[in-house]
Amino acid sequence: MEEGYRDRTAFIKGAKDIAKEVKRQAGKKVGRHMDKMGDEYTKRSYTRFEEDDDDDDYPVQAQDGSYYRSNSRANDEEGHSDSTEGHDEDDEIYEGEYQGIPRADSAGKADGQAQAQAQAQFRDLTAYEAERRKDQEELAQQYETILQECGHGRFQWTLYFVLGLALMADGVEIFVVGFVLPSAEKDMCLSEPNKGMLGLIVYLGMMVGAFVWGGLADRIGRRQTLLISLSLNSVFAFFSSFVQGYSSFLFCRLLSGVGIGGSIPIVFSYYSEFLAQEKRGEHLSWLCMFWMIGGIYAAAMAWAIIPHYGWSFQMGSAYQFHSWRVFVLVCAFPAVAAIAALNTMPESPRFYLENGKHDEAWMILKQVHDTNMRAKGYPERVFSVTTIKTVKQMDELVDMGDSVAWHQKWRMKLTQLFHQVWSNFLTIFNPEFRRTTYMMMAVWFSMSFSYYGLTVWFPDMIKYLQKQEYASRTKVFIKEKVEHVTFNFTLENQVHRNGEFFNNKFLNLKMKSMVFEDSLFEECYFEDITSSNTFFRNCTFISTLFYNTDLFKYRLVNSKLTNSTFLHNKEGCLLDFSDENNAYMIYFVSFLGTLAVLPGNIVSALLMDKIGRLRMLAGSSVISCVSCFFLSFGNSESAMIALLCLFGGISIASWNALDVLTVELYPSDKRTTAFGFLNALCKLAAVLGISIFQSFVGITKAVPILFASGALAAGSFLALKLPETRGIVLQ
């Protein structure tokens, strides 16, 4: 036993001597491994010594001076040792593999090596990012040259109309809920808080959608993301026209808003990547006209459809499909048309080049060139570009192979995609873009807060003025006595106080804005009554019959019923059939307000590339700020309509300049992410502006005027601090 121990000690000493020699000749890496192997073997020898004592298990020295174990258990059929099991003899030992139990003095070496490795990785990453930025700069210059060769022609105009449909769908979405709300609130028995939420839900959905789809468009492509978002909008817009309950309708409109939220960030970024430098500002401004066309389309369809109640049908009392639901369905057509047209268009070649897909980008640019040249009568011209610079890639989605279940693959891919989108979003706050991003946030917020706040405040003020004028024409009857009279005509805008009605019949009539206070109804008969804003307060009903009426008990406020009966009451909340004139007025006002932006669109498109983005943005904001002070003179309905048209026509130039500026300030791999984030902030500001401005309707004009003018003044001042992007290549 002692002899075996001495033999083992000699083997260990020999192994360490060999390790020292290897360190000098072959380097430290293998030498460290041999040291660790010797220590490992020392510990193994103590535990195995007694078990192996009866075996002929001792080291034997070979002719070359190395050692091996003579026992067959120490060597398997392939000649592997215990300490290196799983490795071939010529395998290189890598850090991170199991290398035995380290010695106490190896911990410090490991820490130093880890620190050195981290520093090397940081240097590699910095160099990698610098190389990527250099590639992007070279690509930007070459891409501009290629677009110059492709020219501007049929392809860009085709894409203009295709993307215009998507932008039109966004404009329609803004107006849908506002137009259907007067009808839907009665159809679904909405309370005031529910009506307010229904009005704001589309902005909340668009806020989420802008952020999500904008981030995804920089990762999976502009065209693909736009198709997904428009499909989501179309599906839930379709569903919202059929669902009956308030909660389901609210949910559908929310998801419809989420879908259409990606339209503005993607459309402008997508189109800009097909436009040469001298055409970009002008044609992006022309594209903005489709948002106006969407508003005109919504107003015209509402005008033509909603007041026609004969278009409705119902299946019992549980399912009702009124004309406003037809309008909601028709408003989904622009998004459906955009999806169909977008399937014929290619992905942005700039996106492909940013993601290392050279051949796909080259084919699309060749298609652009050939399409334009054929349209101009030069089909023989050949696309001269053979090689295009691509950007070095930072990361890719990893293929997990066939061994991983499909649901795990999707979960891992979605998780990685989320991290990529989020990290790309954080880069717009890097020192390189931080100041620009904060300035743009302030400008977007101030513009949206004032614009959306005022554009909703104007119609509410018009309604308030209409109500005041209507109330001034109210007829009041006091202490009247009416006996044995049959009322079969419309009763409207009247107040009856302390009246007595005996043996009267109210047959097949409409009551609108009728109020009866402290009155007596004895032996009266009500049949086929449709009412709106009609109430009986502190009245007494004696021996009175109500047959097929909508005079529910909530219309009888603090009233007494004696020997009175209700038969075949009309169930649910019914549409107000007597609001046709007001409905036409609402649609007409919206139509005029939307049409009024046409001159501003034309002026901004013609001057955008001549005077620059900043002058257009700041100048339009200043003029809009001045126009706010004219609101104090809006004391009539016609004056408010004129001011609404004036403000809309001036402020549209600011929006066009802001859209162009946002596209040009950020590089291609961050463009839709930044645009989506800023557009989401815009919708948040819209919600705040609408909520605040509405609360002052009928109270004071001073606060909305101060808020709007202050926000516009701040926005115009900050806009001048931004860099001018006219005449620069698209980053």
PDB file of N, CA, C and O in Angstrom, residues 377-407:
ATOM      1  N   GLY A 377     -40.813  57.001 -71.444  1.00  0.00           N
ATOM      2  CA  GLY A 377     -40.474  56.743 -72.842  1.00  0.00           C
ATOM      3  C   GLY A 377     -39.036  56.381 -73.083  1.00  0.00           C
ATOM      4  O   GLY A 377     -38.541  56.503 -74.214  1.00  0.00           O
ATOM      5  N   TYR A 378     -38.322  55.903 -72.043  1.00  0.00           N
ATOM      6  CA  TYR A 378     -36.928  55.474 -72.199  1.00  0.00           C
ATOM      7  C   TYR A 378     -36.760  54.037 -71.724  1.00  0.00           C
ATOM      8  O   TYR A 378     -35.998  53.757 -70.784  1.00  0.00           O
ATOM      9  N   PRO A 379     -37.437  53.082 -72.351  1.00  0.00           N
ATOM     10  CA  PRO A 379     -37.347  51.694 -71.866  1.00  0.00           C
ATOM     11  C   PRO A 379     -35.977  51.065 -72.073  1.00  0.00           C
ATOM     12  O   PRO A 379     -35.656  50.040 -71.458  1.00  0.00           O
ATOM     13  N   GLU A 380     -35.149  51.672 -72.938  1.00  0.00           N
ATOM     14  CA  GLU A 380     -33.841  51.082 -73.227  1.00  0.00           C
ATOM     15  C   GLU A 380     -32.804  51.409 -72.157  1.00  0.00           C
ATOM     16  O   GLU A 380     -31.731  50.795 -72.128  1.00  0.00           O
ATOM     17  N   ARG A 381     -33.107  52.351 -71.278  1.00  0.00           N
ATOM     18  CA  ARG A 381     -32.133  52.721 -70.243  1.00  0.00           C
ATOM     19  C   ARG A 381     -31.962  51.583 -69.245  1.00  0.00           C
ATOM     20  O   ARG A 381     -32.939  51.006 -68.765  1.00  0.00           O
ATOM     21  N   VAL A 382     -30.705  51.306 -68.930  1.00  0.00           N
ATOM     22  CA  VAL A 382     -30.367  50.177 -68.062  1.00  0.00           C
ATOM     23  C   VAL A 382     -30.000  50.693 -66.679  1.00  0.00           C
ATOM     24  O   VAL A 382     -29.336  51.727 -66.545  1.00  0.00           O
ATOM     25  N   PHE A 383     -30.447  49.972 -65.670  1.00  0.00           N
ATOM     26  CA  PHE A 383     -30.097  50.299 -64.282  1.00  0.00           C
ATOM     27  C   PHE A 383     -28.617  50.008 -64.081  1.00  0.00           C
ATOM     28  O   PHE A 383     -28.179  48.852 -64.134  1.00  0.00           O
ATOM     29  N   SER A 384     -27.805  51.061 -63.890  1.00  0.00           N
ATOM     30  CA  SER A 384     -26.346  50.916 -63.905  1.00  0.00           C
ATOM     31  C   SER A 384     -25.750  50.447 -62.590  1.00  0.00           C
ATOM     32  O   SER A 384     -24.573  50.094 -62.542  1.00  0.00           O
ATOM     33  N   VAL A 385     -26.533  50.432 -61.520  1.00  0.00           N
ATOM     34  CA  VAL A 385     -25.992  50.075 -60.207  1.00  0.00           C
ATOM     35  C   VAL A 385     -25.814  48.563 -60.129  1.00  0.00           C
ATOM     36  O   VAL A 385     -26.731  47.797 -60.450  1.00  0.00           O
ATOM     37  N   THR A 386     -24.646  48.128 -59.725  1.00  0.00           N
ATOM     38  CA  THR A 386     -24.387  46.689 -59.565  1.00  0.00           C
ATOM     39  C   THR A 386     -24.212  46.275 -58.108  1.00  0.00           C
ATOM     40  O   THR A 386     -24.586  45.173 -57.725  1.00  0.00           O
ATOM     41  N   THR A 387     -23.645  47.145 -57.308  1.00  0.00           N
ATOM     42  CA  THR A 387     -23.407  46.822 -55.899  1.00  0.00           C
ATOM     43  C   THR A 387     -23.832  48.000 -55.034  1.00  0.00           C
ATOM     44  O   THR A 387     -23.527  49.149 -55.355  1.00  0.00           O
ATOM     45  N   ILE A 388     -24.528  47.691 -53.954  1.00  0.00           N
ATOM     46  CA  ILE A 388     -24.993  48.715 -53.021  1.00  0.00           C
ATOM     47  C   ILE A 388     -24.440  48.401 -51.638  1.00  0.00           C
ATOM     48  O   ILE A 388     -24.390  47.239 -51.221  1.00  0.00           O
ATOM     49  N   LYS A 389     -24.057  49.428 -50.947  1.00  0.00           N
ATOM     50  CA  LYS A 389     -23.529  49.264 -49.597  1.00  0.00           C
ATOM     51  C   LYS A 389     -24.616  48.753 -48.659  1.00  0.00           C
ATOM     52  O   LYS A 389     -25.751  49.232 -48.680  1.00  0.00           O
ATOM     53  N   THR A 390     -24.300  47.762 -47.858  1.00  0.00           N
ATOM     54  CA  THR A 390     -25.221  47.284 -46.820  1.00  0.00           C
ATOM     55  C   THR A 390     -24.600  47.531 -45.452  1.00  0.00           C
ATOM     56  O   THR A 390     -23.376  47.627 -45.314  1.00  0.00           O
ATOM     57  N   VAL A 391     -25.436  47.623 -44.447  1.00  0.00           N
ATOM     58  CA  VAL A 391     -24.988  47.953 -43.094  1.00  0.00           C
ATOM     59  C   VAL A 391     -24.663  46.681 -42.339  1.00  0.00           C
ATOM     60  O   VAL A 391     -25.423  45.702 -42.390  1.00  0.00           O
ATOM     61  N   LYS A 392     -23.541  46.694 -41.646  1.00  0.00           N
ATOM     62  CA  LYS A 392     -23.139  45.549 -40.838  1.00  0.00           C
ATOM     63  C   LYS A 392     -24.184  45.303 -39.761  1.00  0.00           C
ATOM     64  O   LYS A 392     -24.644  46.228 -39.097  1.00  0.00           O
ATOM     65  N   GLN A 393     -24.548  44.047 -39.578  1.00  0.00           N
ATOM     66  CA  GLN A 393     -25.660  43.714 -38.690  1.00  0.00           C
ATOM     67  C   GLN A 393     -25.197  43.502 -37.255  1.00  0.00           C
ATOM     68  O   GLN A 393     -24.166  42.868 -37.006  1.00  0.00           O
ATOM     69  N   MET A 394     -25.971  44.029 -36.329  1.00  0.00           N
ATOM     70  CA  MET A 394     -25.660  43.888 -34.903  1.00  0.00           C
ATOM     71  C   MET A 394     -26.144  42.563 -34.344  1.00  0.00           C
ATOM     72  O   MET A 394     -25.486  41.917 -33.564  1.00  0.00           O
ATOM     73  N   ASP A 395     -27.347  42.163 -34.722  1.00  0.00           N
ATOM     74  CA  ASP A 395     -27.915  40.926 -34.184  1.00  0.00           C
ATOM     75  C   ASP A 395     -28.965  40.429 -35.151  1.00  0.00           C
ATOM     76  O   ASP A 395     -29.451  41.132 -36.004  1.00  0.00           O
ATOM     77  N   GLU A 396     -29.321  39.189 -35.000  1.00  0.00           N
ATOM     78  CA  GLU A 396     -30.343  38.554 -35.814  1.00  0.00           C
ATOM     79  C   GLU A 396     -31.194  37.667 -34.926  1.00  0.00           C
ATOM     80  O   GLU A 396     -30.776  37.238 -33.855  1.00  0.00           O
ATOM     81  N   LEU A 397     -32.389  37.367 -35.388  1.00  0.00           N
ATOM     82  CA  LEU A 397     -33.207  36.383 -34.690  1.00  0.00           C
ATOM     83  C   LEU A 397     -32.566  35.018 -34.853  1.00  0.00           C
ATOM     84  O   LEU A 397     -32.167  34.615 -35.942  1.00  0.00           O
ATOM     85  N   VAL A 398     -32.462  34.279 -33.784  1.00  0.00           N
ATOM     86  CA  VAL A 398     -31.742  33.013 -33.776  1.00  0.00           C
ATOM     87  C   VAL A 398     -32.676  31.881 -34.155  1.00  0.00           C
ATOM     88  O   VAL A 398     -33.801  31.798 -33.668  1.00  0.00           O
ATOM     89  N   ASP A 399     -32.207  30.975 -35.030  1.00  0.00           N
ATOM     90  CA  ASP A 399     -32.974  29.785 -35.380  1.00  0.00           C
ATOM     91  C   ASP A 399     -32.704  28.720 -34.337  1.00  0.00           C
ATOM     92  O   ASP A 399     -31.566  28.284 -34.152  1.00  0.00           O
ATOM     93  N   MET A 400     -33.744  28.275 -33.645  1.00  0.00           N
ATOM     94  CA  MET A 400     -33.579  27.315 -32.558  1.00  0.00           C
ATOM     95  C   MET A 400     -33.511  25.874 -33.030  1.00  0.00           C
ATOM     96  O   MET A 400     -33.353  24.967 -32.230  1.00  0.00           O
ATOM     97  N   GLY A 401     -33.681  25.630 -34.335  1.00  0.00           N
ATOM     98  CA  GLY A 401     -33.619  24.261 -34.822  1.00  0.00           C
ATOM     99  C   GLY A 401     -34.940  23.537 -34.665  1.00  0.00           C
ATOM    100  O   GLY A 401     -35.939  24.073 -34.203  1.00  0.00           O
ATOM    101  N   ASP A 402     -34.939  22.266 -35.068  1.00  0.00           N
ATOM    102  CA  ASP A 402     -36.165  21.468 -35.054  1.00  0.00           C
ATOM    103  C   ASP A 402     -36.424  20.783 -33.721  1.00  0.00           C
ATOM    104  O   ASP A 402     -37.498  20.221 -33.522  1.00  0.00           O
ATOM    105  N   SER A 403     -35.459  20.802 -32.828  1.00  0.00           N
ATOM    106  CA  SER A 403     -35.631  20.079 -31.569  1.00  0.00           C
ATOM    107  C   SER A 403     -36.518  20.829 -30.579  1.00  0.00           C
ATOM    108  O   SER A 403     -36.986  20.246 -29.607  1.00  0.00           O
ATOM    109  N   VAL A 404     -36.755  22.125 -30.805  1.00  0.00           N
ATOM    110  CA  VAL A 404     -37.559  22.933 -29.888  1.00  0.00           C
ATOM    111  C   VAL A 404     -38.996  22.969 -30.382  1.00  0.00           C
ATOM    112  O   VAL A 404     -39.256  23.098 -31.582  1.00  0.00           O
ATOM    113  N   ALA A 405     -39.949  22.836 -29.454  1.00  0.00           N
ATOM    114  CA  ALA A 405     -41.369  22.859 -29.808  1.00  0.00           C
ATOM    115  C   ALA A 405     -41.727  24.200 -30.437  1.00  0.00           C
ATOM    116  O   ALA A 405     -41.141  25.233 -30.124  1.00  0.00           O
ATOM    117  N   TRP A 406     -42.747  24.161 -31.316  1.00  0.00           N
ATOM    118  CA  TRP A 406     -43.094  25.370 -32.078  1.00  0.00           C
ATOM    119  C   TRP A 406     -43.528  26.512 -31.176  1.00  0.00           C
ATOM    120  O   TRP A 406     -43.197  27.670 -31.426  1.00  0.00           O
ATOM    121  N   HIS A 407     -44.299  26.194 -30.101  1.00  0.00           N
ATOM    122  CA  HIS A 407     -44.753  27.274 -29.228  1.00  0.00           C
ATOM    123  C   HIS A 407     -43.588  27.887 -28.454  1.00  0.00           C
ATOM    124  O   HIS A 407     -43.574  29.085 -28.167  1.00  0.00           O
TER     125      HIS A 407
END
